[in-house]
PDB file of C-alpha atoms in Angstrom:
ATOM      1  CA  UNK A   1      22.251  17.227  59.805  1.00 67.00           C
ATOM      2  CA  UNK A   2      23.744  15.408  56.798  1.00 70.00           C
ATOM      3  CA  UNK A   3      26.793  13.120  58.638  1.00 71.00           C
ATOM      4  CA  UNK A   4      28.031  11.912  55.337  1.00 77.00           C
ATOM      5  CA  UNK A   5      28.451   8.071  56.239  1.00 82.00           C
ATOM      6  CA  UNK A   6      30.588   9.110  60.097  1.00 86.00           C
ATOM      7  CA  UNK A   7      28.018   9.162  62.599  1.00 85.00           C
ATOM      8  CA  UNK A   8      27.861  12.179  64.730  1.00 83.00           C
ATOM      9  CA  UNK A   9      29.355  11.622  68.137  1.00 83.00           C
ATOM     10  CA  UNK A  10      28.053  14.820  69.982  1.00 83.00           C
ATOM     11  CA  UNK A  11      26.697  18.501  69.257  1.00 86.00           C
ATOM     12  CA  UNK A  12      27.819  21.389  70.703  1.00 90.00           C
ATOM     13  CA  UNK A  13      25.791  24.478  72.107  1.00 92.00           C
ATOM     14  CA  UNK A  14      27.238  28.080  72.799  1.00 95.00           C
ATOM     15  CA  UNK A  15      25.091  31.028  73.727  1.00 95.00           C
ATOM     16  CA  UNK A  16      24.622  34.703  73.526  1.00 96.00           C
ATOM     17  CA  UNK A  17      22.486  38.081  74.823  1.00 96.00           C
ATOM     18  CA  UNK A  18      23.445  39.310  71.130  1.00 96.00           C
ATOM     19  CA  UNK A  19      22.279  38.141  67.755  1.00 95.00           C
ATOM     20  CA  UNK A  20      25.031  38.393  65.289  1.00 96.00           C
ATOM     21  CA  UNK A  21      26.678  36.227  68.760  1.00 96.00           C
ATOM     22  CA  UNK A  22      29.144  38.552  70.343  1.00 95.00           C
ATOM     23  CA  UNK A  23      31.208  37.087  72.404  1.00 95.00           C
ATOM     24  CA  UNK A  24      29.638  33.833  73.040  1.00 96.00           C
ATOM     25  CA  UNK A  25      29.482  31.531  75.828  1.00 94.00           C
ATOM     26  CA  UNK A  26      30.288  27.547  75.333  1.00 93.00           C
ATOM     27  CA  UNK A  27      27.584  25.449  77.190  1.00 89.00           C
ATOM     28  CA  UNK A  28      29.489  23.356  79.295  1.00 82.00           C
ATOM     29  CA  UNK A  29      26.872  21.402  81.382  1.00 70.00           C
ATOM     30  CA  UNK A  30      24.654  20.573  78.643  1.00 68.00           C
ATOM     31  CA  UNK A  31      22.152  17.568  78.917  1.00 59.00           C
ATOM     32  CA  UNK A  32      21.478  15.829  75.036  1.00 55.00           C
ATOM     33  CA  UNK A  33      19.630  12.893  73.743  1.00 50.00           C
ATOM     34  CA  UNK A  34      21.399   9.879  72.110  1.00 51.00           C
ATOM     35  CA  UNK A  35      18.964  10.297  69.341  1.00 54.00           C
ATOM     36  CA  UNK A  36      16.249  12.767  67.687  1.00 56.00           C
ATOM     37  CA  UNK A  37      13.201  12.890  68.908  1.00 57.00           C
ATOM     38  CA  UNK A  38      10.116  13.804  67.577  1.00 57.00           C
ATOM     39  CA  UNK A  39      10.035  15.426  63.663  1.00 56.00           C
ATOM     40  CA  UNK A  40      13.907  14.390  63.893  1.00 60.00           C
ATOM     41  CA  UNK A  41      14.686  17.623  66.243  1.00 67.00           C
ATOM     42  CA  UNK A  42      17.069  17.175  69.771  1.00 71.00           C
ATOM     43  CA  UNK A  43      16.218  18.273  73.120  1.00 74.00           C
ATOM     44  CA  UNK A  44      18.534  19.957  75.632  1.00 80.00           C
ATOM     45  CA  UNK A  45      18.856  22.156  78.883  1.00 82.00           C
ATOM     46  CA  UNK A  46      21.100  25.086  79.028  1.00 87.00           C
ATOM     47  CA  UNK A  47      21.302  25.842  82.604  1.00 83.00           C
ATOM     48  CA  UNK A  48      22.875  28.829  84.480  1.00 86.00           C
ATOM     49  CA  UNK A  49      21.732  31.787  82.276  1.00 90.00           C
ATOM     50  CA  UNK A  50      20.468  34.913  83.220  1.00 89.00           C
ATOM     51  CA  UNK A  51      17.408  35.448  84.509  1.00 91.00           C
ATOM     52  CA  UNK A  52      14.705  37.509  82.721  1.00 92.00           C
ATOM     53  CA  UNK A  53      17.009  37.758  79.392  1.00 94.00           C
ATOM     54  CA  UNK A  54      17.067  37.303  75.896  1.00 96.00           C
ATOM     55  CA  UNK A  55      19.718  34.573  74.901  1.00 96.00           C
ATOM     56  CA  UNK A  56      20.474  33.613  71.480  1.00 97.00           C
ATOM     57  CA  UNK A  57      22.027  30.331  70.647  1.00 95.00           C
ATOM     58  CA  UNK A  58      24.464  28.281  68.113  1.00 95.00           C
ATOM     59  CA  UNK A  59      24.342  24.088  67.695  1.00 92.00           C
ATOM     60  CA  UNK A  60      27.513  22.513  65.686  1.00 91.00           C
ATOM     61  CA  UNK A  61      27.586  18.652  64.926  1.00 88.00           C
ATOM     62  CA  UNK A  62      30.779  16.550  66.156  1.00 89.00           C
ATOM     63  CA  UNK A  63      32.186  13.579  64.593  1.00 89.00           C
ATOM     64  CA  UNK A  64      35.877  12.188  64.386  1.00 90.00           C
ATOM     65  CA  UNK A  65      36.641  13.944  61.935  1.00 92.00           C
ATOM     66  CA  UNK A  66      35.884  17.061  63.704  1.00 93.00           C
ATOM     67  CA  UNK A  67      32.940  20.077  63.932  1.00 93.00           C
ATOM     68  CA  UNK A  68      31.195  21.643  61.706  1.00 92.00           C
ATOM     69  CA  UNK A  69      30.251  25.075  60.892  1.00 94.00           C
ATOM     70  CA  UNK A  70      28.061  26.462  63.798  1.00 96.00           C
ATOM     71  CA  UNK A  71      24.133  27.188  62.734  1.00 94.00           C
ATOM     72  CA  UNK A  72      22.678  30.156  62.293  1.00 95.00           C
ATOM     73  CA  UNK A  73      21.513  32.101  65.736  1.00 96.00           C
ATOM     74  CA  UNK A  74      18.873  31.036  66.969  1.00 94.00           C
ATOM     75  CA  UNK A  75      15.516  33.291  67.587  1.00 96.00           C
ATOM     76  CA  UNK A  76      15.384  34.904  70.657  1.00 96.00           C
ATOM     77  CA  UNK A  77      14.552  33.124  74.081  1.00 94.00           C
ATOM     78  CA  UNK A  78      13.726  35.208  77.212  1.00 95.00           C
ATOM     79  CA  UNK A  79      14.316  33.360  80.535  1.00 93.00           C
ATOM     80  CA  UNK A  80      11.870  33.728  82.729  1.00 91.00           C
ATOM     81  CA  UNK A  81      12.030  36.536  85.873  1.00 89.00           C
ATOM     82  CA  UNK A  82      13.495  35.605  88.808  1.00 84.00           C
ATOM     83  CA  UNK A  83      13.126  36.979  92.768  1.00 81.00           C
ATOM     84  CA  UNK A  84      15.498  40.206  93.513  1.00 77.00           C
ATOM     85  CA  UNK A  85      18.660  39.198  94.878  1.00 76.00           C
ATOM     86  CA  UNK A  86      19.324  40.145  98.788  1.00 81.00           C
ATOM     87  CA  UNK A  87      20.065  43.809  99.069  1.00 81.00           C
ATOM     88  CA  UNK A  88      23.524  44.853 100.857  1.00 81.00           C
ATOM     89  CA  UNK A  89      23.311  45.995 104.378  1.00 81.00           C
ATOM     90  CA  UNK A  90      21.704  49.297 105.401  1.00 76.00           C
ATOM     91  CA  UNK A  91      24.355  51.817 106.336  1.00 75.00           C
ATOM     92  CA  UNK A  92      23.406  55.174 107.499  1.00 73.00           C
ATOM     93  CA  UNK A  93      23.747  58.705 105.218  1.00 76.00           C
ATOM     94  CA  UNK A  94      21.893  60.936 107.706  1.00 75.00           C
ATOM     95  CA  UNK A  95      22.438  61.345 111.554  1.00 76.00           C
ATOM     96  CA  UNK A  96      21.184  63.450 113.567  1.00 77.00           C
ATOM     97  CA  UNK A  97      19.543  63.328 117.454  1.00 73.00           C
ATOM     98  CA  UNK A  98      16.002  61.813 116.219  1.00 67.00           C
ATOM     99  CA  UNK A  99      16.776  60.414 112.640  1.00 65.00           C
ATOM    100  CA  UNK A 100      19.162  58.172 110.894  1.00 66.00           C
TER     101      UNK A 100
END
Protein backbone atom coordinates (compact mmCIF):
# COMPACT_ATOMS: atom_id res chain seq x y z
CA UNK A 1 0.00 0.00 0.00
CA UNK A 2 0.58 3.66 -0.91
CA UNK A 3 2.42 5.12 2.61
CA UNK A 4 2.41 8.61 1.31
CA UNK A 5 6.13 9.60 2.28
CA UNK A 6 5.60 7.91 6.45
CA UNK A 7 6.82 4.54 6.25
CA UNK A 8 4.57 1.90 7.53
CA UNK A 9 5.57 0.68 10.94
CA UNK A 10 3.37 -2.54 11.19
CA UNK A 11 0.08 -4.19 9.65
CA UNK A 12 -2.54 -5.51 11.41
CA UNK A 13 -4.57 -8.85 10.83
CA UNK A 14 -8.13 -9.69 12.31
CA UNK A 15 -10.12 -12.72 11.32
CA UNK A 16 -13.49 -14.17 10.79
CA UNK A 17 -15.79 -17.61 10.05
CA UNK A 18 -18.11 -14.88 8.24
CA UNK A 19 -17.58 -12.87 5.11
CA UNK A 20 -19.11 -9.52 5.47
CA UNK A 21 -16.62 -10.12 9.06
CA UNK A 22 -19.01 -10.48 11.91
CA UNK A 23 -17.64 -10.09 14.85
CA UNK A 24 -14.04 -10.37 14.16
CA UNK A 25 -11.15 -11.59 15.97
CA UNK A 26 -7.75 -9.33 16.28
CA UNK A 27 -4.65 -11.58 15.57
CA UNK A 28 -2.63 -11.10 18.43
CA UNK A 29 0.37 -13.50 17.94
CA UNK A 30 1.01 -12.71 14.47
CA UNK A 31 4.51 -13.41 12.85
CA UNK A 32 5.33 -10.54 9.75
CA UNK A 33 8.21 -9.77 7.56
CA UNK A 34 10.18 -6.46 7.80
CA UNK A 35 9.70 -6.22 4.12
CA UNK A 36 7.64 -7.66 0.97
CA UNK A 37 8.59 -10.47 -0.45
CA UNK A 38 8.17 -11.81 -3.63
CA UNK A 39 5.69 -9.72 -6.36
CA UNK A 40 5.75 -7.08 -3.34
CA UNK A 41 3.13 -9.36 -1.22
CA UNK A 42 3.84 -10.14 2.93
CA UNK A 43 3.87 -13.38 4.55
CA UNK A 44 2.35 -14.26 7.93
CA UNK A 45 1.03 -17.08 10.34
CA UNK A 46 -2.24 -16.81 12.05
CA UNK A 47 -2.10 -19.42 14.61
CA UNK A 48 -4.81 -20.78 16.99
CA UNK A 49 -7.85 -21.02 14.62
CA UNK A 50 -10.22 -23.57 14.28
CA UNK A 51 -9.64 -26.58 12.90
CA UNK A 52 -11.34 -27.77 9.67
CA UNK A 53 -12.98 -24.11 9.11
CA UNK A 54 -13.45 -21.49 6.79
CA UNK A 55 -11.81 -18.17 8.11
CA UNK A 56 -11.96 -14.98 6.36
CA UNK A 57 -9.48 -12.27 6.99
CA UNK A 58 -8.80 -8.26 7.10
CA UNK A 59 -4.96 -6.57 6.78
CA UNK A 60 -4.77 -2.62 7.78
CA UNK A 61 -1.37 -0.69 7.37
CA UNK A 62 0.11 1.21 10.59
CA UNK A 63 2.15 4.23 10.60
CA UNK A 64 2.48 7.18 13.20
CA UNK A 65 0.03 8.74 12.08
CA UNK A 66 -2.25 5.94 12.68
CA UNK A 67 -4.28 2.86 10.62
CA UNK A 68 -5.87 2.75 7.81
CA UNK A 69 -9.05 1.51 6.52
CA UNK A 70 -9.08 -2.37 6.85
CA UNK A 71 -9.05 -4.36 3.23
CA UNK A 72 -11.58 -6.02 1.82
CA UNK A 73 -12.24 -9.82 3.26
CA UNK A 74 -10.28 -11.96 2.17
CA UNK A 75 -11.40 -15.30 0.08
CA UNK A 76 -12.11 -18.07 2.04
CA UNK A 77 -9.37 -20.34 3.77
CA UNK A 78 -10.33 -23.76 5.25
CA UNK A 79 -7.91 -25.04 7.96
CA UNK A 80 -7.10 -28.23 7.64
CA UNK A 81 -8.98 -31.29 9.84
CA UNK A 82 -7.73 -32.08 12.92
CA UNK A 83 -7.93 -35.53 15.31
CA UNK A 84 -11.35 -35.70 17.51
CA UNK A 85 -10.85 -34.30 20.78
CA UNK A 86 -10.92 -36.92 23.90
CA UNK A 87 -14.46 -37.94 24.59
CA UNK A 88 -15.85 -37.37 28.33
CA UNK A 89 -15.98 -40.34 30.54
CA UNK A 90 -18.41 -43.23 30.00
CA UNK A 91 -21.19 -43.10 32.55
CA UNK A 92 -23.80 -45.68 32.59
CA UNK A 93 -27.77 -45.14 31.25
CA UNK A 94 -28.77 -48.81 31.54
CA UNK A 95 -28.32 -51.28 34.54
CA UNK A 96 -29.47 -54.20 34.95
CA UNK A 97 -27.97 -57.89 36.37
CA UNK A 98 -25.99 -58.72 32.95
CA UNK A 99 -25.77 -55.27 31.12
CA UNK A 100 -24.70 -51.76 31.72
Amino acid sequence: PDDFGIPISKFEIQWSRFPMMFNPVPVKDLVHADAPGEAGWYEATVRHLEAGADHFFQVRAVNELGCSEWSDSSKKATTKPDRPQRPRAVRSTLQTATTL
